[in-house]
Tab-separated table of C-alpha atoms in Angstrom:
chain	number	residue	atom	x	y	z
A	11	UNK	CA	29.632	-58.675	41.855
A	12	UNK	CA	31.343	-61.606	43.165
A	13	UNK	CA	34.200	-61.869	45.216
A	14	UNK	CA	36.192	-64.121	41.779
A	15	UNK	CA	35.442	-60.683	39.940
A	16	UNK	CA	36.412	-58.169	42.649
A	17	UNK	CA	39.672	-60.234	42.769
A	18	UNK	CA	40.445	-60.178	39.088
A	19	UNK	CA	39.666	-56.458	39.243
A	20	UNK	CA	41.863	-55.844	42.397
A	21	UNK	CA	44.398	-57.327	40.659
A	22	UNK	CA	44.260	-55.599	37.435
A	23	UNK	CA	44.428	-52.270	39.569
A	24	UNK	CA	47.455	-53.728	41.068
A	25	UNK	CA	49.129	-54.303	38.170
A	26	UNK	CA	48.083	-50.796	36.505
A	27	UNK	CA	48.960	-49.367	39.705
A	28	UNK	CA	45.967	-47.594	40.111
A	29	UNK	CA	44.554	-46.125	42.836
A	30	UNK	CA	40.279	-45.907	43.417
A	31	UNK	CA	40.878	-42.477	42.640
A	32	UNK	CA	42.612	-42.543	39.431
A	33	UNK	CA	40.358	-45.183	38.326
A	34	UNK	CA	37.340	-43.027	39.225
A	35	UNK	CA	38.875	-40.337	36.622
A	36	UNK	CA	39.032	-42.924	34.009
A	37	UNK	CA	35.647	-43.565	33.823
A	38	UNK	CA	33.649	-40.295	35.073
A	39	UNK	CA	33.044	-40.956	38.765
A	40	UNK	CA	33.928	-40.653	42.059
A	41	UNK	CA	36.390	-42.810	44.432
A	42	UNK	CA	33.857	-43.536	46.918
A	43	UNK	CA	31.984	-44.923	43.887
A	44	UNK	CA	34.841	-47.154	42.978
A	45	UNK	CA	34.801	-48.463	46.322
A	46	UNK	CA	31.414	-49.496	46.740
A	47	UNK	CA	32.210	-51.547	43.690
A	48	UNK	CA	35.117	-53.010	45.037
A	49	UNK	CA	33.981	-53.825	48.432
A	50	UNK	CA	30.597	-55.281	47.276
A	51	UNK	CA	28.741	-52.721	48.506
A	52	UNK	CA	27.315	-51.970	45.510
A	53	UNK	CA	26.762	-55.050	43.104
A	54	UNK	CA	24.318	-53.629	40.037
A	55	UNK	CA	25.864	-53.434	37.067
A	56	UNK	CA	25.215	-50.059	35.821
A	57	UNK	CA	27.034	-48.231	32.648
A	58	UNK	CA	29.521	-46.916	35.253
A	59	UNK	CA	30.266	-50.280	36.294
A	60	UNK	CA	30.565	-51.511	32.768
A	61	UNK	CA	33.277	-48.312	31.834
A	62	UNK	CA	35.203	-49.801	34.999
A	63	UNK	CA	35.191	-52.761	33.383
A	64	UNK	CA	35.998	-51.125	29.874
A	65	UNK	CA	38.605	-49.321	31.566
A	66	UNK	CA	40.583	-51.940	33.573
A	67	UNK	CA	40.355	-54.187	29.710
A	68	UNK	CA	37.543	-56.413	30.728
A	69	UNK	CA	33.413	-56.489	29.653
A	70	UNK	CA	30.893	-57.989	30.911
A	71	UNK	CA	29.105	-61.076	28.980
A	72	UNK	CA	25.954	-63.323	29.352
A	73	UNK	CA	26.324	-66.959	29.185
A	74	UNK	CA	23.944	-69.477	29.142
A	75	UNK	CA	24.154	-72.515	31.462
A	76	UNK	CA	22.981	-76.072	30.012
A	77	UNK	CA	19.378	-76.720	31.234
A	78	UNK	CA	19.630	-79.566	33.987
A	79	UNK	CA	17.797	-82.992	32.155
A	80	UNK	CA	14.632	-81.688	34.227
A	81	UNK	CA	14.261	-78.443	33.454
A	82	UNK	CA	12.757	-77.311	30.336
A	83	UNK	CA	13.541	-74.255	28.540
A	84	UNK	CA	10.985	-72.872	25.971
């Protein structure tokens, strides 16, 4: 995860006022969990991470980039 999303996130909590904790109810884990998250320790996205996300009103989406004129895409 990178540090634009762990700021939008950090600010969500914010303005929830959540702490790790409570967030780590809301979606079935553990604080220390939340806090790998948070810190970038721990940057797969996993269904936990995607409940966070679920939980704080965000999700996770795929977008693809236009091919630069010298790539090809098949």
């Amino acid at each position: 995860m990178n540090d634009e999303v762990r700021a939008k996130l950090r600010a969500e909590i914010e303005a929830r006022g959540l702490t790790h904790a409570q967030l780590a109810a809301l979606i079935g884990t553990n604080r220390p969990q939340v806090t790998r998250y948070m810190t970038g320790e721990r940057g797969n996205v996993t269904p936990e991470f995607e409940r966070m996300l679920a939980a704080l009103g965000f999700r996770l989406t795929l977008e693809r980039l236009p091919a630069a004129p010298d790539e090809k895409r098949e």
